[in-house]
CSV table of C-alpha atoms in Angstrom, one decimal:
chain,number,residue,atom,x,y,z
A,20,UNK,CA,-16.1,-53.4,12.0
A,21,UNK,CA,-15.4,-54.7,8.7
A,22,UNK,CA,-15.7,-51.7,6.6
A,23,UNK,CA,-12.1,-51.3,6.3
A,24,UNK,CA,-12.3,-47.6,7.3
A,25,UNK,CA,-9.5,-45.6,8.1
A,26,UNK,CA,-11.2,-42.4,10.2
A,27,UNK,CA,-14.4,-41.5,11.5
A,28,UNK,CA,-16.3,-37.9,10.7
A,29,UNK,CA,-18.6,-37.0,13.0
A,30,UNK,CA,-21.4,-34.4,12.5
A,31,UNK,CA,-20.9,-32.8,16.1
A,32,UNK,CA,-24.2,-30.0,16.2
A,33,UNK,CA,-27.3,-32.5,17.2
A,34,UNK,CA,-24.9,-35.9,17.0
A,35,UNK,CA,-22.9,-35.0,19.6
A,36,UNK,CA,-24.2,-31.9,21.4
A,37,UNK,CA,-27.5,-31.4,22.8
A,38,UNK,CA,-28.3,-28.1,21.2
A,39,UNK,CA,-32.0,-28.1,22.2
A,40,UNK,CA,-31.6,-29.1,26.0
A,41,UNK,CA,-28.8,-25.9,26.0
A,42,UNK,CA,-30.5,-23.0,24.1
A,43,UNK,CA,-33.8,-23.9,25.7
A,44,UNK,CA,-32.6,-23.6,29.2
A,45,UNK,CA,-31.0,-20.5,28.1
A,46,UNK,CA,-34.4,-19.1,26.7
A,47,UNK,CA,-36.2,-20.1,29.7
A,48,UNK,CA,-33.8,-18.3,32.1
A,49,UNK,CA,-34.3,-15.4,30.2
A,50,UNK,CA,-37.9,-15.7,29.9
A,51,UNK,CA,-38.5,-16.3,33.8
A,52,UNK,CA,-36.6,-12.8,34.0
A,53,UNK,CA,-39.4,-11.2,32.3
A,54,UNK,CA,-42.1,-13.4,34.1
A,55,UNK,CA,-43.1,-15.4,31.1
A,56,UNK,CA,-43.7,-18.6,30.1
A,57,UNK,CA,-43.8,-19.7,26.3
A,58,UNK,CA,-43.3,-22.6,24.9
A,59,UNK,CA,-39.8,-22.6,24.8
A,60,UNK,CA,-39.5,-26.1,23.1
A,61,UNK,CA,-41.1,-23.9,20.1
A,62,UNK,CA,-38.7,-21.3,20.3
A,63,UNK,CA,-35.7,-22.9,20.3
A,64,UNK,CA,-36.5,-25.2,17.5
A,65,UNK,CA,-37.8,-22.1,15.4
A,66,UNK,CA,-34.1,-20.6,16.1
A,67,UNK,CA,-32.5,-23.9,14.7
A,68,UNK,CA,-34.5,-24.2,11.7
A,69,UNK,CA,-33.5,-20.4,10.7
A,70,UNK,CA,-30.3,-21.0,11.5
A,71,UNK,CA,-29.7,-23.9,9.3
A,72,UNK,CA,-31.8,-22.4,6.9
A,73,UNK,CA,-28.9,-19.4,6.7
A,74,UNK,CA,-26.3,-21.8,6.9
A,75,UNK,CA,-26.6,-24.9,5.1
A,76,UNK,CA,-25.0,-24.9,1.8
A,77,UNK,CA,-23.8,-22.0,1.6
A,78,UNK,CA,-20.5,-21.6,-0.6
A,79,UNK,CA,-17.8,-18.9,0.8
A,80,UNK,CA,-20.3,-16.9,3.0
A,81,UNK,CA,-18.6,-13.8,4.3
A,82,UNK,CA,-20.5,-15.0,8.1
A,83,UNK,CA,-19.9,-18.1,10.5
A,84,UNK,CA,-21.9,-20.0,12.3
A,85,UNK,CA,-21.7,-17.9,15.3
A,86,UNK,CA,-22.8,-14.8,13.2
A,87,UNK,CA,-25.9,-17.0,12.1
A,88,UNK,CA,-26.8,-17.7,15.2
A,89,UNK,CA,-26.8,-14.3,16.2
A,90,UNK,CA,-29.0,-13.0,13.2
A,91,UNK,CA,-31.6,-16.1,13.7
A,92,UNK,CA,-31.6,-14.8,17.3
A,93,UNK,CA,-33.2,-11.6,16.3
A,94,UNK,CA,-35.3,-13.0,13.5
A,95,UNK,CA,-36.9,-15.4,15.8
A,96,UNK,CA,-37.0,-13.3,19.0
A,97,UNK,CA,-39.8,-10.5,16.8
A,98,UNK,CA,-41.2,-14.1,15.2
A,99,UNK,CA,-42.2,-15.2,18.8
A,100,UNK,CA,-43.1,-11.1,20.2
A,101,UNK,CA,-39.9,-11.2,22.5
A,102,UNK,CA,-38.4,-8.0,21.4
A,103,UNK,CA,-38.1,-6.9,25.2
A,104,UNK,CA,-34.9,-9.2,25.5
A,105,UNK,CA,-32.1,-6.6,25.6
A,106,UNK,CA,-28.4,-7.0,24.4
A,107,UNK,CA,-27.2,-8.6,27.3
A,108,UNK,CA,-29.8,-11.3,27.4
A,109,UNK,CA,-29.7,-11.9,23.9
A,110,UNK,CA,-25.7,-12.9,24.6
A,111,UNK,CA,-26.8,-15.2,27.4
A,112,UNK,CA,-28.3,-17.0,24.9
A,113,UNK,CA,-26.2,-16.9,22.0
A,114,UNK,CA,-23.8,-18.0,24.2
A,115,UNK,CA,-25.5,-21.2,25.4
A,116,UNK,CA,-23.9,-22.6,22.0
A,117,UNK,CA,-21.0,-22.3,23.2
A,118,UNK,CA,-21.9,-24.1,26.3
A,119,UNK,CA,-23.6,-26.8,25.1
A,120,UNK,CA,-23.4,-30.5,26.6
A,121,UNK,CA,-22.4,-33.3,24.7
A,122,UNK,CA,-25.2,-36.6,24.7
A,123,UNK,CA,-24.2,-38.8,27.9
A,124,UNK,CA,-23.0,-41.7,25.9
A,125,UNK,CA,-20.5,-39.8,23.5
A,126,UNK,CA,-17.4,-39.1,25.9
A,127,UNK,CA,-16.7,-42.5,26.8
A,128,UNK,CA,-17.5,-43.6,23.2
A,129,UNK,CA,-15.0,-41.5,21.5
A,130,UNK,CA,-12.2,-42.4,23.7
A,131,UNK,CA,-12.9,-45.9,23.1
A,132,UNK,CA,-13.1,-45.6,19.2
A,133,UNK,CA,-9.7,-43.4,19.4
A,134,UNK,CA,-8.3,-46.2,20.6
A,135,UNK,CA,-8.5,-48.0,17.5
A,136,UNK,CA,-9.2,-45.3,14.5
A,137,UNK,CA,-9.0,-41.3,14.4
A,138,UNK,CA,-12.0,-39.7,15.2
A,139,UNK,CA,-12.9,-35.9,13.7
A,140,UNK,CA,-15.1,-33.4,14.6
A,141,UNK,CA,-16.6,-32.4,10.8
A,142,UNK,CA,-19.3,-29.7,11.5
A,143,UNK,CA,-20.8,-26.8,10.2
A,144,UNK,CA,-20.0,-25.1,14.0
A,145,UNK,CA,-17.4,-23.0,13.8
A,146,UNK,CA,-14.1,-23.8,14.8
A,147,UNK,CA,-14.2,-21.7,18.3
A,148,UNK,CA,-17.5,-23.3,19.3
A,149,UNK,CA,-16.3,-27.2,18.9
A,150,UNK,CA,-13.1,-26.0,20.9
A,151,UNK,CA,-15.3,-24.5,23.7
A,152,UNK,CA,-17.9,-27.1,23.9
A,153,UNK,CA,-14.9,-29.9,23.7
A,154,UNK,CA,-13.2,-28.7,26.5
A,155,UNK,CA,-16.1,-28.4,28.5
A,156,UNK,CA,-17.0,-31.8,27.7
A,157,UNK,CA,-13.7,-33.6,27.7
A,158,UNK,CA,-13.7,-34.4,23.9
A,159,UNK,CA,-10.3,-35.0,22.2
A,160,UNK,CA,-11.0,-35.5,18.9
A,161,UNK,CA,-7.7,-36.6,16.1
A,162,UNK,CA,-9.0,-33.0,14.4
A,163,UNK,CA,-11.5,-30.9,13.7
A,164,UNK,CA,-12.4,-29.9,10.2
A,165,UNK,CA,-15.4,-27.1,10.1
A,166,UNK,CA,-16.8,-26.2,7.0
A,167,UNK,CA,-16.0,-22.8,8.1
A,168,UNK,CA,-12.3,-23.7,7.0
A,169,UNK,CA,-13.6,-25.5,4.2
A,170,UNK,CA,-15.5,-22.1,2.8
A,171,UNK,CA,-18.2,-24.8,1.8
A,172,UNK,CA,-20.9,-26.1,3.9
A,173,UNK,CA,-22.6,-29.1,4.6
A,174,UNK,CA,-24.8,-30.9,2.1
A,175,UNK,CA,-22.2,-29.3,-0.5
A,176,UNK,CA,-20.4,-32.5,-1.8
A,177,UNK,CA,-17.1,-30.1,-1.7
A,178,UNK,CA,-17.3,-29.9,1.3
A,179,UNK,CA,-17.0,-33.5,2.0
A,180,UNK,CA,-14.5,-34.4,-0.9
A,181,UNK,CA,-12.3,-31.5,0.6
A,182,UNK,CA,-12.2,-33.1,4.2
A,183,UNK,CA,-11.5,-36.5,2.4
A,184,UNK,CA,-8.6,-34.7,0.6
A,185,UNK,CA,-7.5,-33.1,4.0
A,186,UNK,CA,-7.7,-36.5,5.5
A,187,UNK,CA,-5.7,-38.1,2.9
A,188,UNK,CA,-8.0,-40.7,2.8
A,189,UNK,CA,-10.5,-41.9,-0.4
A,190,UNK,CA,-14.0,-40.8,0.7
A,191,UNK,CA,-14.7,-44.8,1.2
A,192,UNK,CA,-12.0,-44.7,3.9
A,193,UNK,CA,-14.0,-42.5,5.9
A,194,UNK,CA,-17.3,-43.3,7.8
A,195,UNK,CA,-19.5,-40.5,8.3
A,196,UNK,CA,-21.4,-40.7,11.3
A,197,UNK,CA,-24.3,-38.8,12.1
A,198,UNK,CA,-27.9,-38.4,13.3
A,199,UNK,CA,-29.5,-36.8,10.0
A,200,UNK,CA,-30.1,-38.5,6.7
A,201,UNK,CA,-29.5,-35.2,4.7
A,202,UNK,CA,-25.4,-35.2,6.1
A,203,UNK,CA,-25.4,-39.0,5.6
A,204,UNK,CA,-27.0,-39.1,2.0
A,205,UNK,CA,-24.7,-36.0,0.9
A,206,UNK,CA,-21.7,-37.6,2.8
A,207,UNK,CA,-22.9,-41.5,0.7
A,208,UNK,CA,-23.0,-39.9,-2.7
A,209,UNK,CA,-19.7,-38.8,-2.3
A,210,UNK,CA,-18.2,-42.4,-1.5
A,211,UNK,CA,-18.2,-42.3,2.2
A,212,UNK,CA,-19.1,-45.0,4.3
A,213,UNK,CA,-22.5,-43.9,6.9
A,214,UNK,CA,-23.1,-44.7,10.4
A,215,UNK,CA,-26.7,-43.4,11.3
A,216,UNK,CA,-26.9,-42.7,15.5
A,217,UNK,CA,-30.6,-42.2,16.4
A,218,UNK,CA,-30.6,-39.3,18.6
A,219,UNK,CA,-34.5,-39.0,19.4
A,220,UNK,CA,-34.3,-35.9,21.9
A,221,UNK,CA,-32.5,-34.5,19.5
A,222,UNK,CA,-35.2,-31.5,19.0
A,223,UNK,CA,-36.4,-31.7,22.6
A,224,UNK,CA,-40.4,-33.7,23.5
A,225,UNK,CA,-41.3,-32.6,19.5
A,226,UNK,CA,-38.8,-35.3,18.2
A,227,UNK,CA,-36.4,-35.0,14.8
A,228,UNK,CA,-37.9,-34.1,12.2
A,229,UNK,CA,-36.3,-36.9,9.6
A,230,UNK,CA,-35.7,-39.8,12.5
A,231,UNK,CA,-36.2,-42.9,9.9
A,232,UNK,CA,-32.3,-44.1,9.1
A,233,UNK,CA,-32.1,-44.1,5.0
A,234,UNK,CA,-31.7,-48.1,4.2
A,235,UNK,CA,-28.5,-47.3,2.4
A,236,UNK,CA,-26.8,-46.4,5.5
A,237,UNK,CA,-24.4,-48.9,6.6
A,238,UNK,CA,-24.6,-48.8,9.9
A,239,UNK,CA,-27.3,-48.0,12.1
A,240,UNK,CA,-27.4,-47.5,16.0
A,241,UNK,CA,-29.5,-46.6,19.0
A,242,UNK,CA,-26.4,-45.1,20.4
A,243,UNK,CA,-22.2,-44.5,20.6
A,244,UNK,CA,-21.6,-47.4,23.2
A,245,UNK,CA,-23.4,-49.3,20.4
A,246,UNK,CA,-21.1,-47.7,17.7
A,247,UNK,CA,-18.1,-48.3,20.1
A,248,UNK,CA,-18.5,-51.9,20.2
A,249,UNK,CA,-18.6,-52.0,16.5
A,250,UNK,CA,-16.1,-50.2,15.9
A,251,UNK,CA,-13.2,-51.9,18.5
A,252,UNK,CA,-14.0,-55.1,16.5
B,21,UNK,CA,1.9,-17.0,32.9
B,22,UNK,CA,1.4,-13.1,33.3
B,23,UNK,CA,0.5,-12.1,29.3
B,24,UNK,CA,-3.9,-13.1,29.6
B,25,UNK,CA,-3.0,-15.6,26.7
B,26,UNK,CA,-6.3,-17.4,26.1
B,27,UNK,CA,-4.5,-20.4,24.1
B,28,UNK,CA,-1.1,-21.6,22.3
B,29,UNK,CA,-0.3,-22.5,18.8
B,30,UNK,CA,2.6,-24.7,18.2
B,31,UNK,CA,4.4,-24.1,15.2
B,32,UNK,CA,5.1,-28.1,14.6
B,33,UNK,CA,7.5,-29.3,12.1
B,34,UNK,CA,11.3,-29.1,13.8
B,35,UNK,CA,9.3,-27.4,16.8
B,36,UNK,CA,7.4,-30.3,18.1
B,37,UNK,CA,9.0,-33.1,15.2
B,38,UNK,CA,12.8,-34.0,15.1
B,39,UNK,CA,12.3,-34.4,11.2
B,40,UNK,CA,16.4,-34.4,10.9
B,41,UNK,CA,16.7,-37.6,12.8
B,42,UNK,CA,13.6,-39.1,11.6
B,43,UNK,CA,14.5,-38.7,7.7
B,44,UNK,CA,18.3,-38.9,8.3
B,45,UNK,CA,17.9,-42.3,9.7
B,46,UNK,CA,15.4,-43.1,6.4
B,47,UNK,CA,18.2,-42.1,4.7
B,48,UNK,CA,20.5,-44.3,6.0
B,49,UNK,CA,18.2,-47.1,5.8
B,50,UNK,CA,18.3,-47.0,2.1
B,51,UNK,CA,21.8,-45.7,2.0
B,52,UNK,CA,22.8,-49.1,3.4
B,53,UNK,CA,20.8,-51.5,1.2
B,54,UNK,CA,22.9,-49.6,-1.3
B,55,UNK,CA,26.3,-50.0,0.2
B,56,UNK,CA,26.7,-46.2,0.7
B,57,UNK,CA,27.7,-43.9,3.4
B,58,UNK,CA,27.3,-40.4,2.4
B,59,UNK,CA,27.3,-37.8,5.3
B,60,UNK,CA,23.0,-38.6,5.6
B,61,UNK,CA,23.1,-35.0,7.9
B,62,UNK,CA,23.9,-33.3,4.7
B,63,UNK,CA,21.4,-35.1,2.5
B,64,UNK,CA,19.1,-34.6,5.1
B,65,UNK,CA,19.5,-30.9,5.9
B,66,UNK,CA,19.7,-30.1,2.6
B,67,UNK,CA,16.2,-32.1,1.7
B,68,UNK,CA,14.3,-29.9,4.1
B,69,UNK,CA,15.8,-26.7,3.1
B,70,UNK,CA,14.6,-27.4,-0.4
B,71,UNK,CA,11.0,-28.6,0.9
B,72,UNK,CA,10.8,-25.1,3.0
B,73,UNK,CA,11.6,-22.8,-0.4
B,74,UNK,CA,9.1,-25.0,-2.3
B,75,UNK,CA,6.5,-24.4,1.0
B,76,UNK,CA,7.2,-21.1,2.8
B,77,UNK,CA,4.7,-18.0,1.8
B,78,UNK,CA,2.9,-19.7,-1.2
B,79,UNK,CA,-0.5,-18.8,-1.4
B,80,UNK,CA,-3.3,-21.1,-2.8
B,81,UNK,CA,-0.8,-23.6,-3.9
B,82,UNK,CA,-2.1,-26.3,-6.0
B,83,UNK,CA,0.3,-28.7,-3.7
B,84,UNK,CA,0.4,-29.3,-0.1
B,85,UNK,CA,3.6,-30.3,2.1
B,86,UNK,CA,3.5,-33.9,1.2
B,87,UNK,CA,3.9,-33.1,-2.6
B,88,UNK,CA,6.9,-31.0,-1.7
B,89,UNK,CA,8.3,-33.2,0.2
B,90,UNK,CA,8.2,-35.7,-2.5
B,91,UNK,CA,9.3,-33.3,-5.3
B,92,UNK,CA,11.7,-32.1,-3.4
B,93,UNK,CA,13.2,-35.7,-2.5
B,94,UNK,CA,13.4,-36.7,-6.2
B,95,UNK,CA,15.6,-33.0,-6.8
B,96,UNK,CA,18.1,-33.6,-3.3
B,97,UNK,CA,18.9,-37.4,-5.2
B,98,UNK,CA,20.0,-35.3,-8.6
B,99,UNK,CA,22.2,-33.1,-6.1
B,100,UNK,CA,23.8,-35.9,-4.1
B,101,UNK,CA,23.7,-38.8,-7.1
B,102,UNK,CA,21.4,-41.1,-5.9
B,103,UNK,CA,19.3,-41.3,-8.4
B,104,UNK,CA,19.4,-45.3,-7.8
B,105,UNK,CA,17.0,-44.7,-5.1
B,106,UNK,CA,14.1,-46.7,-6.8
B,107,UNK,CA,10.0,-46.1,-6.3
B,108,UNK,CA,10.2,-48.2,-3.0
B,109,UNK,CA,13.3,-46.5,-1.4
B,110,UNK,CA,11.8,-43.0,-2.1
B,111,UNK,CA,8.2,-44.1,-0.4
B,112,UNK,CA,10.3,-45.0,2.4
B,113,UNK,CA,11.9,-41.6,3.1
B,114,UNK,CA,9.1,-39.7,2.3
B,115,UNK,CA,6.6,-41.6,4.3
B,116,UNK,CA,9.5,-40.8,7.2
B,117,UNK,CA,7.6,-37.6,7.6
B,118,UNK,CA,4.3,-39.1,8.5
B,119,UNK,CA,6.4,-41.4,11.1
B,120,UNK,CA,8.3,-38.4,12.9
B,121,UNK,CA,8.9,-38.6,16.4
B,122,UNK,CA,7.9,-35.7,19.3
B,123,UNK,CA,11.2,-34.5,21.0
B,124,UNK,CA,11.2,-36.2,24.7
B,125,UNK,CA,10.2,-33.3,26.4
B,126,UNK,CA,7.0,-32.3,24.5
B,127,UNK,CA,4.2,-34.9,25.1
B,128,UNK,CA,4.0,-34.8,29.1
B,129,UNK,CA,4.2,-31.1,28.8
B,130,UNK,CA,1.7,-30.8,26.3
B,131,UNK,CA,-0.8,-32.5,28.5
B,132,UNK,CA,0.4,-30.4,31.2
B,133,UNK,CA,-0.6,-26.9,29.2
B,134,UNK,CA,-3.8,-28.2,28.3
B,135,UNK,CA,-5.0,-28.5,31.6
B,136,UNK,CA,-5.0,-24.6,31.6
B,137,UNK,CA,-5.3,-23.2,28.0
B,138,UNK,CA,-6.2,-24.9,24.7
B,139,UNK,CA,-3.4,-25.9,22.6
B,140,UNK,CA,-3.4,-26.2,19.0
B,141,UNK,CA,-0.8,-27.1,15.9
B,142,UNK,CA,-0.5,-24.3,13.8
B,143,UNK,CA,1.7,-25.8,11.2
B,144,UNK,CA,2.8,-26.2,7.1
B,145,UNK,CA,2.6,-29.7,7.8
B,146,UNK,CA,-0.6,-31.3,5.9
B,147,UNK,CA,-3.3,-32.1,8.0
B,148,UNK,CA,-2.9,-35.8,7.5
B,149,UNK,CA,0.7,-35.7,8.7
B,150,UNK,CA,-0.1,-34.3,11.7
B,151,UNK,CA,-3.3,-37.0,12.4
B,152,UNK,CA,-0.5,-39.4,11.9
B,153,UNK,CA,2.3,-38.1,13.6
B,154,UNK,CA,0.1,-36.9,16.9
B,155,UNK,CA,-1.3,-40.5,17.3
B,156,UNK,CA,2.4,-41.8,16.9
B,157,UNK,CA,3.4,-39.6,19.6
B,158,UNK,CA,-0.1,-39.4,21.6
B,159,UNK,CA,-0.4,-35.7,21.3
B,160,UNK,CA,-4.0,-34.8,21.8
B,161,UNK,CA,-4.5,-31.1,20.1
B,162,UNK,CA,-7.2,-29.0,20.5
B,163,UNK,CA,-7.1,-28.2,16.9
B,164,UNK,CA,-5.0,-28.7,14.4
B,165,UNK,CA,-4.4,-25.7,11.7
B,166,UNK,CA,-3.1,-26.2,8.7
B,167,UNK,CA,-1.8,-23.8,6.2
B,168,UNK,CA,-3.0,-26.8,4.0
B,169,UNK,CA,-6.8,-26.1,5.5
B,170,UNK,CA,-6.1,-21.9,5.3
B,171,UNK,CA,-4.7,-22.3,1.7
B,172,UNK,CA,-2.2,-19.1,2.9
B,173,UNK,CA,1.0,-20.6,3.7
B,174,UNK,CA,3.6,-19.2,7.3
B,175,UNK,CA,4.9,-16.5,7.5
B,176,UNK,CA,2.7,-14.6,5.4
B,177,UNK,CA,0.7,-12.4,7.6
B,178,UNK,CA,-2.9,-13.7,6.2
B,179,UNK,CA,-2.3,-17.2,7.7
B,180,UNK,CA,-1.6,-15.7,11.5
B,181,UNK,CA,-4.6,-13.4,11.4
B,182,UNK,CA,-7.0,-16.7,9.5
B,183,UNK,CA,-6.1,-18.6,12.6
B,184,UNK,CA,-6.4,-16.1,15.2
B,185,UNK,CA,-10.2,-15.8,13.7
B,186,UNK,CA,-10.6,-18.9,13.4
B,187,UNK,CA,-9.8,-19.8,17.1
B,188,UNK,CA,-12.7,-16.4,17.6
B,189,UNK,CA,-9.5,-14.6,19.2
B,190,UNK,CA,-7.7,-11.3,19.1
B,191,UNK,CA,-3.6,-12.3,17.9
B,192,UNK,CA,-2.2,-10.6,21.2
B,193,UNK,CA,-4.6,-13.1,23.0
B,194,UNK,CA,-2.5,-16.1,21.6
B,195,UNK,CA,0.9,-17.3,22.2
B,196,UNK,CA,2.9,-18.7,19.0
B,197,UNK,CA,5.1,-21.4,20.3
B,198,UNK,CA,8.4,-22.1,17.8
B,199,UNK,CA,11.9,-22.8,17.7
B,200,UNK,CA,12.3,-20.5,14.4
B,201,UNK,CA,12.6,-16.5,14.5
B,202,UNK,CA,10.6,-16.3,10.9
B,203,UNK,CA,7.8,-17.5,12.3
B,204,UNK,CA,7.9,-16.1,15.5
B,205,UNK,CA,8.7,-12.7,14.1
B,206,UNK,CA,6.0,-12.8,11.4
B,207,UNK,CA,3.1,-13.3,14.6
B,208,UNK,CA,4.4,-11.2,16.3
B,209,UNK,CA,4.2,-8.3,13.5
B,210,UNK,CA,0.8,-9.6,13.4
B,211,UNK,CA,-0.4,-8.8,17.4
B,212,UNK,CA,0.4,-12.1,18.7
B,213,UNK,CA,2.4,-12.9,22.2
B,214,UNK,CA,5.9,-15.0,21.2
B,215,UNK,CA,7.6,-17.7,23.0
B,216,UNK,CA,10.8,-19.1,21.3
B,217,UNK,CA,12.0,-23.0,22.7
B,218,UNK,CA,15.2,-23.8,21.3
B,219,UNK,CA,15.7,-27.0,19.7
B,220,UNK,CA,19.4,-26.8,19.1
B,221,UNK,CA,19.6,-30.4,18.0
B,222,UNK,CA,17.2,-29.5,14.9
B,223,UNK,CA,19.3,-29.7,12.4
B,224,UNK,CA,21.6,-32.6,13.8
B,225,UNK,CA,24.6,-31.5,14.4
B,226,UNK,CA,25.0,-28.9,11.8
B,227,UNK,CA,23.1,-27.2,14.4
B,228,UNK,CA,20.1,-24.6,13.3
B,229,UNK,CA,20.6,-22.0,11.3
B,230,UNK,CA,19.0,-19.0,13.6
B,231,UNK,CA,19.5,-20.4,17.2
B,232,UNK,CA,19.6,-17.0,19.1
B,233,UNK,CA,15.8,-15.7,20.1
B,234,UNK,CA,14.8,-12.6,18.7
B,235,UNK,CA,14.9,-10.0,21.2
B,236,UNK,CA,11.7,-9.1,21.4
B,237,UNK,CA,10.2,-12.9,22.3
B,238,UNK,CA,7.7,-12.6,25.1
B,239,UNK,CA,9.4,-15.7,26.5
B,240,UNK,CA,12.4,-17.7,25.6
B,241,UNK,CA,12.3,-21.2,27.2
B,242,UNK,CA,15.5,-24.3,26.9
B,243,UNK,CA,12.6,-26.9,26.9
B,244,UNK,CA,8.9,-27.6,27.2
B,245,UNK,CA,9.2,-28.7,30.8
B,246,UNK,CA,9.8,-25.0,31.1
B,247,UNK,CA,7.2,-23.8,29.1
B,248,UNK,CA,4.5,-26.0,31.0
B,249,UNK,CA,5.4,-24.5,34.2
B,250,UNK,CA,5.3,-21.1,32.9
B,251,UNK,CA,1.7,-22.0,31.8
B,252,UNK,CA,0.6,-23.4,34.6
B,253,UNK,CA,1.1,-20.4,36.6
């Protein structure tokens, strides 16, 4: 790779874990409890979008990730008539982010790239849940730097300029890798270098919402074996 | 290991890093290019003892470790009259820091502990010095906190109880690994489980300045070798 980087920030909700595949099993579980089949594809990805809605941006919020993802619960859980879902069920599935899988190629990937550069988690997840879903999925990352340490949040350029500073790197030092223009374009105006991974299940058979690559991004890839190769050269 | 800890923080500076050999032999390094031989121990020992008054409790500093360390530097050179020590020769000691080695017996055994429980650096150290140092030394962490990243600086109580939330953890759920009593002590005030590893050759062979474990430690281990089997039980 001849970008002359010095670390790798990956986005780690929907780059590397498969939040849709994880919270949708765990709706459907709980769904066939109560004989019922919605489309749970729906669901899920009406949770996510009120979840980032309550999260992204947001400048020393006095909640986590983890607390949004319980409050977008409820919200979407009267949105979709599924009041009926008691305490306990509602933690089966608020749990399920803490559970989640990583995508099949990343593993291997991010050994291999550690090999040659330092790679960090840089996520709006909170810390807990990257620890938790890490261990489950054999990830050691150099660091990880969530915005819930930051107190700033993802698209904020603050947010990246602080895990630069934390780094000790120059944001051009850094290539910011991730699946969704709005992280890359934010991460981009603030000097960083941008690796776009397409990760087309991303949001389950209704696809990503934003899956075009911006042309400014320096990198594009169908994959991490593909940004493993590039960046062991 | 009978106390239901659910991980381990690693206090990591003289802990985990034999920062008195590393920067003594910096030292001495420059000291010979400049026909000298002061006792380096000395220069050395007194170095960090500055860096920790410059470090220890702040709150919201506008500096991190790596500024003290280089403030510091320049005011140990008045004390000891080497004020010869030009641009170059300081970079060299100070970038010592970011070069430290593990002692022997931690790598192997870190590994070891994180086969049961997460392990993560809770340190004063910058971030970037621990990246640096951990690939040196192939430490994979689970996490690495900085007081940098929590802007409260050890042994002020506010930096414990940030990470214990930040790891989504009660304090008496986590065990605070260090070689120092102040730190230990100051956990343990604030709920969490204690485990003091001496280090005797800390501070070279001054020898460090509170070697006897605070009596009420949870565990008091000679080594990490010990410390890994008491984990793995």
């Amino acid at each position: 790779m001849n970008m002359q980087v010095k670390a790798l920030t990956f986005d780690t909700g929907g780059t590397i874990l498969d939040w849709h595949s994880g919270v949708c099993s765990a709706f459907q579980k709980v769904g066939a409890r109560h004989d019922m089949s919605l489309d749970w594809h729906a669901v899920t990805n009406d949770y996510r979008r009120l979840a980032m809605k309550g999260i992204v941006g947001q400048v020393q919020p006095a909640f986590n990730m983890d607390d949004v993802h319980r409050t977008a619960l409820d919200e979407v859980l009267v949105q979709h008539g599924l009041q009926q879902f008691d305490a306990a069920e509602r933690w089966q599935i608020f749990h399920a982010w803490h559970q989640l899988a990583a995508w099949p190629d990343f593993p291997a990937a991010l050994a291999r790239i550690r090999q040659k550069l330092p790679a960090i988690s840089f996520t709006m997840l909170p810390l807990s849940l990257v620890l938790d879903v890490s261990r489950k999925n054999d990830l050691d990352w150099d660091a990880v730097i969530s915005c819930e340490m930051i107190g700033i949040y993802k698209p904020n350029p603050q947010a990246y300029l602080r895990a630069a500073q934390w780094l000790g790197m120059e944001p051009s030092e850094i290539l910011m890798v991730a699946c969704h223009n709005f992280d890359l374009n934010a991460a981009r105006a603030c000097g960083f270098k941008t690796a776009f991974v397409r990760r087309p299940f991303e949001w389950g058979p209704e696809g990503p919402p934003d899956p075009k690559p911006h042309p400014d991004c320096d990198i594009v890839v169908d994959g991490f074996d593909e940004l493993a190769k590039l960046v062991g050269i």
